[in-house]
Amino acid sequence: MISTSDTSHQGRFGHEFLEFDVRVFPDGRSALARYANNSNYRNDSLIRKEMCISDLLLSEIKRIIRKSEIMKEDDTRWPRRNKDGGQELEIHMGTEQISFEV
């Protein structure tokens, strides 16, 4: 499973974004969660953090995705990204893959 969520905009402080990423290790029992936050507000710099997550948390993330039935949805009627920014969500589970952009 790979899940990425990204929100960004181009404003008076430049390109700012917030990103979360979860990638399963080859053993399939644990994963790496990554977080990135880029804000030029008050001259802040890019913040990156990552951590390993257990199979229990990974199972819960998968359960939430399955229960939400988001893999059956599409974004054709959602508003498009505009000058104020946008959001993206991409999920890969097994052979299924879905990508949304707003």
Short mmCIF file of N, CA, C and O in Angstrom, two decimals:
data_model
loop_
_atom_site.label_atom_id
_atom_site.label_comp_id
_atom_site.label_asym_id
_atom_site.label_seq_id
_atom_site.Cartn_x
_atom_site.Cartn_y
_atom_site.Cartn_z
N MET A 1 0.84 -1.18 0.00
CA MET A 1 0.00 0.00 0.00
C MET A 1 0.88 1.24 0.00
O MET A 1 1.81 1.35 0.76
N ILE A 2 0.54 2.17 -0.85
CA ILE A 2 1.17 3.48 -0.86
C ILE A 2 0.05 4.50 -0.80
O ILE A 2 -0.89 4.44 -1.58
N SER A 3 0.15 5.40 0.11
CA SER A 3 -0.86 6.44 0.24
C SER A 3 -0.14 7.78 0.37
O SER A 3 0.74 7.93 1.20
N THR A 4 -0.52 8.73 -0.46
CA THR A 4 0.09 10.04 -0.42
C THR A 4 -1.00 11.09 -0.41
O THR A 4 -1.94 11.03 -1.19
N SER A 5 -0.86 12.05 0.47
CA SER A 5 -1.79 13.17 0.54
C SER A 5 -0.96 14.44 0.48
O SER A 5 0.04 14.57 1.17
N ASP A 6 -1.38 15.37 -0.36
CA ASP A 6 -0.60 16.57 -0.58
C ASP A 6 -1.54 17.76 -0.71
O ASP A 6 -2.56 17.67 -1.38
N THR A 7 -1.24 18.83 -0.06
CA THR A 7 -1.96 20.09 -0.25
C THR A 7 -0.94 21.19 -0.45
O THR A 7 0.09 21.22 0.21
N SER A 8 -1.20 22.06 -1.42
CA SER A 8 -0.22 23.10 -1.71
C SER A 8 -0.90 24.34 -2.26
O SER A 8 -2.04 24.28 -2.73
N HIS A 9 -0.19 25.44 -2.20
CA HIS A 9 -0.64 26.66 -2.85
C HIS A 9 0.55 27.58 -3.11
O HIS A 9 1.60 27.44 -2.50
N GLN A 10 0.35 28.48 -4.05
CA GLN A 10 1.36 29.48 -4.38
C GLN A 10 0.81 30.80 -3.89
O GLN A 10 -0.22 31.26 -4.36
N GLY A 11 1.45 31.38 -2.91
CA GLY A 11 0.96 32.63 -2.33
C GLY A 11 2.07 33.65 -2.20
O GLY A 11 3.13 33.52 -2.80
N ARG A 12 1.83 34.63 -1.38
CA ARG A 12 2.83 35.69 -1.24
C ARG A 12 4.10 35.20 -0.56
O ARG A 12 5.13 35.86 -0.60
N PHE A 13 4.05 34.01 0.07
CA PHE A 13 5.24 33.44 0.69
C PHE A 13 5.88 32.37 -0.21
O PHE A 13 6.69 31.58 0.23
N GLY A 14 5.46 32.32 -1.48
CA GLY A 14 6.02 31.34 -2.42
C GLY A 14 5.22 30.05 -2.42
O GLY A 14 4.07 30.00 -1.98
N HIS A 15 5.83 28.98 -2.93
CA HIS A 15 5.16 27.67 -2.99
C HIS A 15 5.23 27.02 -1.63
O HIS A 15 6.30 26.70 -1.14
N GLU A 16 4.07 26.80 -1.02
CA GLU A 16 4.00 26.16 0.29
C GLU A 16 3.22 24.86 0.15
O GLU A 16 2.26 24.78 -0.62
N PHE A 17 3.63 23.84 0.88
CA PHE A 17 2.92 22.57 0.80
C PHE A 17 3.03 21.79 2.10
O PHE A 17 3.91 22.03 2.93
N LEU A 18 2.12 20.85 2.24
CA LEU A 18 2.07 19.91 3.36
C LEU A 18 1.84 18.55 2.74
O LEU A 18 0.92 18.39 1.92
N GLU A 19 2.67 17.56 3.07
CA GLU A 19 2.58 16.26 2.43
C GLU A 19 2.73 15.14 3.45
O GLU A 19 3.57 15.22 4.33
N PHE A 20 1.89 14.11 3.30
CA PHE A 20 1.98 12.89 4.10
C PHE A 20 2.14 11.72 3.14
O PHE A 20 1.50 11.69 2.10
N ASP A 21 2.97 10.76 3.49
CA ASP A 21 3.25 9.64 2.61
C ASP A 21 3.44 8.39 3.47
O ASP A 21 4.19 8.43 4.45
N VAL A 22 2.75 7.30 3.12
CA VAL A 22 2.90 6.03 3.83
C VAL A 22 3.28 4.97 2.80
O VAL A 22 2.57 4.78 1.82
N ARG A 23 4.41 4.29 3.03
CA ARG A 23 4.89 3.25 2.11
C ARG A 23 5.20 1.98 2.90
O ARG A 23 5.91 2.03 3.89
N VAL A 24 4.70 0.88 2.40
CA VAL A 24 4.90 -0.42 3.06
C VAL A 24 6.28 -0.97 2.72
O VAL A 24 6.72 -0.91 1.58
N PHE A 25 6.97 -1.50 3.74
CA PHE A 25 8.25 -2.17 3.53
C PHE A 25 8.02 -3.49 2.79
O PHE A 25 6.93 -4.05 2.84
N PRO A 26 9.05 -4.01 2.11
CA PRO A 26 8.90 -5.27 1.37
C PRO A 26 8.40 -6.44 2.22
O PRO A 26 7.75 -7.34 1.70
N ASP A 27 8.64 -6.41 3.54
CA ASP A 27 8.16 -7.51 4.38
C ASP A 27 6.64 -7.50 4.52
O ASP A 27 6.05 -8.49 4.95
N GLY A 28 5.99 -6.37 4.14
CA GLY A 28 4.53 -6.28 4.18
C GLY A 28 3.94 -6.13 5.57
O GLY A 28 2.74 -6.03 5.73
N ARG A 29 4.77 -6.13 6.59
CA ARG A 29 4.27 -6.08 7.96
C ARG A 29 4.42 -4.71 8.62
O ARG A 29 3.82 -4.46 9.65
N SER A 30 5.25 -3.86 8.06
CA SER A 30 5.45 -2.54 8.64
C SER A 30 5.61 -1.53 7.51
O SER A 30 5.71 -1.89 6.35
N ALA A 31 5.62 -0.25 7.88
CA ALA A 31 5.67 0.78 6.85
C ALA A 31 6.44 1.99 7.35
O ALA A 31 6.73 2.12 8.54
N LEU A 32 6.74 2.87 6.42
CA LEU A 32 7.40 4.11 6.72
C LEU A 32 6.40 5.24 6.46
O LEU A 32 5.80 5.32 5.39
N ALA A 33 6.21 6.10 7.45
CA ALA A 33 5.35 7.27 7.30
C ALA A 33 6.25 8.50 7.22
O ALA A 33 7.15 8.66 8.03
N ARG A 34 6.00 9.34 6.24
CA ARG A 34 6.79 10.55 6.05
C ARG A 34 5.88 11.76 6.08
O ARG A 34 4.74 11.71 5.63
N TYR A 35 6.45 12.85 6.57
CA TYR A 35 5.74 14.12 6.66
C TYR A 35 6.68 15.21 6.17
O TYR A 35 7.86 15.21 6.51
N ALA A 36 6.16 16.11 5.35
CA ALA A 36 6.95 17.26 4.90
C ALA A 36 6.07 18.50 4.93
O ALA A 36 4.89 18.46 4.58
N ASN A 37 6.67 19.59 5.40
CA ASN A 37 5.95 20.86 5.48
C ASN A 37 6.90 21.95 5.01
O ASN A 37 7.94 22.17 5.62
N ASN A 38 6.54 22.61 3.92
CA ASN A 38 7.35 23.70 3.40
C ASN A 38 6.57 24.99 3.53
O ASN A 38 5.52 25.16 2.91
N SER A 39 7.04 25.88 4.37
CA SER A 39 6.40 27.18 4.55
C SER A 39 7.48 28.25 4.63
O SER A 39 8.45 28.10 5.37
N ASN A 40 7.31 29.27 3.85
CA ASN A 40 8.27 30.37 3.88
C ASN A 40 7.79 31.50 4.80
O ASN A 40 8.40 32.55 4.86
N TYR A 41 6.68 31.26 5.48
CA TYR A 41 6.17 32.24 6.42
C TYR A 41 7.20 32.45 7.52
O TYR A 41 7.72 31.49 8.10
N ARG A 42 7.54 33.68 7.79
CA ARG A 42 8.57 34.03 8.79
C ARG A 42 9.90 33.33 8.50
O ARG A 42 10.61 32.88 9.39
N ASN A 43 10.18 33.15 7.21
CA ASN A 43 11.44 32.54 6.76
C ASN A 43 11.66 31.13 7.29
O ASN A 43 12.80 30.71 7.49
N ASP A 44 10.58 30.39 7.53
CA ASP A 44 10.71 28.99 7.95
C ASP A 44 11.35 28.17 6.83
O ASP A 44 11.28 28.54 5.67
N SER A 45 11.94 27.05 7.19
CA SER A 45 12.54 26.18 6.19
C SER A 45 11.73 24.89 6.10
O SER A 45 10.81 24.66 6.87
N LEU A 46 12.12 24.04 5.16
CA LEU A 46 11.44 22.77 4.96
C LEU A 46 11.60 21.87 6.18
O LEU A 46 12.71 21.69 6.69
N ILE A 47 10.49 21.33 6.66
CA ILE A 47 10.50 20.40 7.79
C ILE A 47 10.19 19.02 7.24
O ILE A 47 9.20 18.84 6.53
N ARG A 48 11.03 18.05 7.54
CA ARG A 48 10.81 16.65 7.13
C ARG A 48 10.95 15.76 8.35
O ARG A 48 11.90 15.88 9.11
N LYS A 49 10.01 14.84 8.48
CA LYS A 49 10.04 13.85 9.56
C LYS A 49 9.63 12.51 8.97
O LYS A 49 8.85 12.44 8.02
N GLU A 50 10.16 11.44 9.52
CA GLU A 50 9.71 10.11 9.11
C GLU A 50 9.79 9.17 10.30
O GLU A 50 10.57 9.38 11.23
N MET A 51 8.95 8.14 10.24
CA MET A 51 8.91 7.16 11.33
C MET A 51 8.41 5.84 10.78
O MET A 51 7.72 5.79 9.77
N CYS A 52 8.81 4.77 11.45
CA CYS A 52 8.29 3.45 11.13
C CYS A 52 6.97 3.27 11.85
O CYS A 52 6.80 3.72 12.98
N ILE A 53 6.01 2.63 11.18
CA ILE A 53 4.74 2.34 11.83
C ILE A 53 4.54 0.83 11.86
O ILE A 53 4.98 0.10 10.98
N SER A 54 3.87 0.38 12.88
CA SER A 54 3.69 -1.06 13.11
C SER A 54 2.64 -1.67 12.19
O SER A 54 1.86 -0.95 11.55
N ASP A 55 2.61 -2.98 12.16
CA ASP A 55 1.60 -3.68 11.37
C ASP A 55 0.19 -3.40 11.90
O ASP A 55 -0.77 -3.37 11.14
N LEU A 56 0.06 -3.16 13.20
CA LEU A 56 -1.25 -2.84 13.78
C LEU A 56 -1.79 -1.52 13.22
O LEU A 56 -2.94 -1.44 12.78
N LEU A 57 -0.95 -0.49 13.19
CA LEU A 57 -1.38 0.80 12.64
C LEU A 57 -1.61 0.68 11.14
O LEU A 57 -2.58 1.24 10.61
N LEU A 58 -0.76 -0.04 10.45
CA LEU A 58 -0.92 -0.25 9.02
C LEU A 58 -2.25 -0.94 8.72
O LEU A 58 -2.98 -0.55 7.81
N SER A 59 -2.58 -1.95 9.52
CA SER A 59 -3.87 -2.65 9.36
C SER A 59 -5.04 -1.70 9.57
O SER A 59 -6.05 -1.78 8.86
N GLU A 60 -4.92 -0.81 10.53
CA GLU A 60 -5.99 0.14 10.81
C GLU A 60 -6.16 1.14 9.65
O GLU A 60 -7.28 1.46 9.27
N ILE A 61 -5.06 1.61 9.09
CA ILE A 61 -5.14 2.51 7.93
C ILE A 61 -5.84 1.81 6.77
O ILE A 61 -6.74 2.37 6.13
N LYS A 62 -5.47 0.57 6.50
CA LYS A 62 -6.11 -0.20 5.42
C LYS A 62 -7.59 -0.41 5.70
O LYS A 62 -8.42 -0.31 4.80
N ARG A 63 -7.94 -0.69 6.96
CA ARG A 63 -9.35 -0.91 7.33
C ARG A 63 -10.16 0.35 7.08
O ARG A 63 -11.26 0.30 6.51
N ILE A 64 -9.61 1.50 7.46
CA ILE A 64 -10.31 2.77 7.26
C ILE A 64 -10.52 3.04 5.77
O ILE A 64 -11.61 3.45 5.34
N ILE A 65 -9.51 2.78 4.96
CA ILE A 65 -9.63 2.98 3.51
C ILE A 65 -10.70 2.05 2.93
O ILE A 65 -11.55 2.49 2.15
N ARG A 66 -10.68 0.78 3.32
CA ARG A 66 -11.68 -0.16 2.81
C ARG A 66 -13.09 0.23 3.25
O ARG A 66 -14.02 0.23 2.45
N LYS A 67 -13.25 0.57 4.52
CA LYS A 67 -14.57 0.91 5.06
C LYS A 67 -15.13 2.18 4.41
O LYS A 67 -16.33 2.29 4.20
N SER A 68 -14.26 3.12 4.09
CA SER A 68 -14.71 4.38 3.48
C SER A 68 -15.20 4.18 2.04
O SER A 68 -15.91 5.03 1.52
N GLU A 69 -14.79 3.08 1.41
CA GLU A 69 -15.11 2.77 0.02
C GLU A 69 -14.61 3.85 -0.94
O GLU A 69 -15.16 4.04 -2.02
N ILE A 70 -13.57 4.57 -0.55
CA ILE A 70 -13.02 5.63 -1.41
C ILE A 70 -12.46 5.08 -2.71
O ILE A 70 -12.43 5.77 -3.72
N MET A 71 -12.07 3.81 -2.72
CA MET A 71 -11.51 3.21 -3.93
C MET A 71 -12.58 3.07 -5.02
O MET A 71 -12.26 2.84 -6.18
N LYS A 72 -13.86 3.23 -4.66
CA LYS A 72 -14.95 3.15 -5.63
C LYS A 72 -15.35 4.52 -6.16
O LYS A 72 -16.22 4.63 -7.01
N GLU A 73 -14.74 5.58 -5.65
CA GLU A 73 -15.13 6.95 -6.01
C GLU A 73 -14.31 7.48 -7.17
O GLU A 73 -13.34 6.88 -7.59
N ASP A 74 -14.74 8.63 -7.71
CA ASP A 74 -13.94 9.35 -8.70
C ASP A 74 -14.11 10.85 -8.46
O ASP A 74 -15.00 11.27 -7.73
N ASP A 75 -13.24 11.63 -9.06
CA ASP A 75 -13.24 13.07 -8.81
C ASP A 75 -13.73 13.88 -10.01
O ASP A 75 -13.45 15.07 -10.11
N THR A 76 -14.49 13.27 -10.90
CA THR A 76 -14.92 13.97 -12.12
C THR A 76 -15.79 15.18 -11.83
O THR A 76 -15.77 16.14 -12.59
N ARG A 77 -16.55 15.17 -10.77
CA ARG A 77 -17.43 16.31 -10.46
C ARG A 77 -16.86 17.22 -9.38
O ARG A 77 -17.53 18.13 -8.91
N TRP A 78 -15.64 16.99 -8.98
CA TRP A 78 -14.99 17.84 -7.98
C TRP A 78 -14.44 19.09 -8.65
O TRP A 78 -14.10 19.07 -9.83
N PRO A 79 -14.28 20.19 -7.89
CA PRO A 79 -13.68 21.39 -8.48
C PRO A 79 -12.22 21.13 -8.86
O PRO A 79 -11.54 20.33 -8.23
N ARG A 80 -11.76 21.80 -9.90
CA ARG A 80 -10.37 21.66 -10.35
C ARG A 80 -9.45 22.55 -9.52
O ARG A 80 -9.88 23.55 -8.95
N ARG A 81 -8.19 22.17 -9.51
CA ARG A 81 -7.15 22.99 -8.88
C ARG A 81 -7.18 24.38 -9.51
O ARG A 81 -7.39 24.52 -10.70
N ASN A 82 -6.95 25.41 -8.68
CA ASN A 82 -6.97 26.77 -9.21
C ASN A 82 -5.76 27.55 -8.70
O ASN A 82 -4.86 26.98 -8.10
N LYS A 83 -5.75 28.86 -8.92
CA LYS A 83 -4.61 29.69 -8.54
C LYS A 83 -4.36 29.70 -7.04
O LYS A 83 -3.25 29.99 -6.59
N ASP A 84 -5.37 29.38 -6.25
CA ASP A 84 -5.23 29.38 -4.79
C ASP A 84 -4.57 28.11 -4.26
O ASP A 84 -4.21 28.04 -3.10
N GLY A 85 -4.44 27.10 -5.10
CA GLY A 85 -3.79 25.87 -4.67
C GLY A 85 -4.64 24.66 -4.96
O GLY A 85 -5.61 24.73 -5.69
N GLY A 86 -4.27 23.56 -4.35
CA GLY A 86 -5.00 22.33 -4.59
C GLY A 86 -4.62 21.25 -3.62
O GLY A 86 -3.75 21.43 -2.77
N GLN A 87 -5.31 20.14 -3.75
CA GLN A 87 -5.04 18.98 -2.91
C GLN A 87 -5.01 17.74 -3.79
O GLN A 87 -5.74 17.66 -4.78
N GLU A 88 -4.19 16.77 -3.41
CA GLU A 88 -4.11 15.50 -4.13
C GLU A 88 -4.15 14.36 -3.13
O GLU A 88 -3.64 14.49 -2.02
N LEU A 89 -4.76 13.27 -3.53
CA LEU A 89 -4.77 12.05 -2.73
C LEU A 89 -4.56 10.90 -3.69
O LEU A 89 -5.26 10.77 -4.69
N GLU A 90 -3.56 10.07 -3.39
CA GLU A 90 -3.27 8.91 -4.22
C GLU A 90 -3.14 7.69 -3.31
O GLU A 90 -2.45 7.75 -2.30
N ILE A 91 -3.83 6.60 -3.69
CA ILE A 91 -3.81 5.38 -2.89
C ILE A 91 -3.57 4.19 -3.80
O ILE A 91 -4.22 4.05 -4.84
N HIS A 92 -2.62 3.34 -3.42
CA HIS A 92 -2.36 2.06 -4.08
C HIS A 92 -2.60 0.97 -3.03
O HIS A 92 -1.94 0.98 -2.00
N MET A 93 -3.51 0.06 -3.30
CA MET A 93 -3.73 -1.09 -2.40
C MET A 93 -3.81 -2.34 -3.27
O MET A 93 -4.76 -2.48 -4.04
N GLY A 94 -2.82 -3.20 -3.13
CA GLY A 94 -2.79 -4.38 -3.97
C GLY A 94 -2.66 -3.97 -5.42
O GLY A 94 -1.78 -3.21 -5.79
N THR A 95 -3.59 -4.42 -6.26
CA THR A 95 -3.57 -4.06 -7.68
C THR A 95 -4.43 -2.84 -7.97
O THR A 95 -4.48 -2.37 -9.10
N GLU A 96 -5.12 -2.32 -6.97
CA GLU A 96 -5.97 -1.15 -7.14
C GLU A 96 -5.19 0.13 -6.92
O GLU A 96 -4.31 0.20 -6.07
N GLN A 97 -5.54 1.16 -7.71
CA GLN A 97 -4.90 2.46 -7.56
C GLN A 97 -5.94 3.52 -7.87
O GLN A 97 -6.76 3.37 -8.77
N ILE A 98 -5.93 4.59 -7.07
CA ILE A 98 -6.85 5.69 -7.31
C ILE A 98 -6.13 6.99 -7.04
O ILE A 98 -5.25 7.05 -6.16
N SER A 99 -6.48 8.03 -7.77
CA SER A 99 -5.84 9.33 -7.61
C SER A 99 -6.90 10.41 -7.74
O SER A 99 -7.72 10.39 -8.66
N PHE A 100 -6.91 11.34 -6.80
CA PHE A 100 -7.84 12.46 -6.80
C PHE A 100 -7.05 13.75 -6.81
O PHE A 100 -6.00 13.84 -6.22
N GLU A 101 -7.61 14.76 -7.48
CA GLU A 101 -7.01 16.09 -7.45
C GLU A 101 -8.11 17.12 -7.36
O GLU A 101 -9.10 17.07 -8.08
N VAL A 102 -7.95 18.05 -6.45
CA VAL A 102 -8.93 19.14 -6.26
C VAL A 102 -8.17 20.44 -6.25
O VAL A 102 -7.12 20.55 -5.68
#
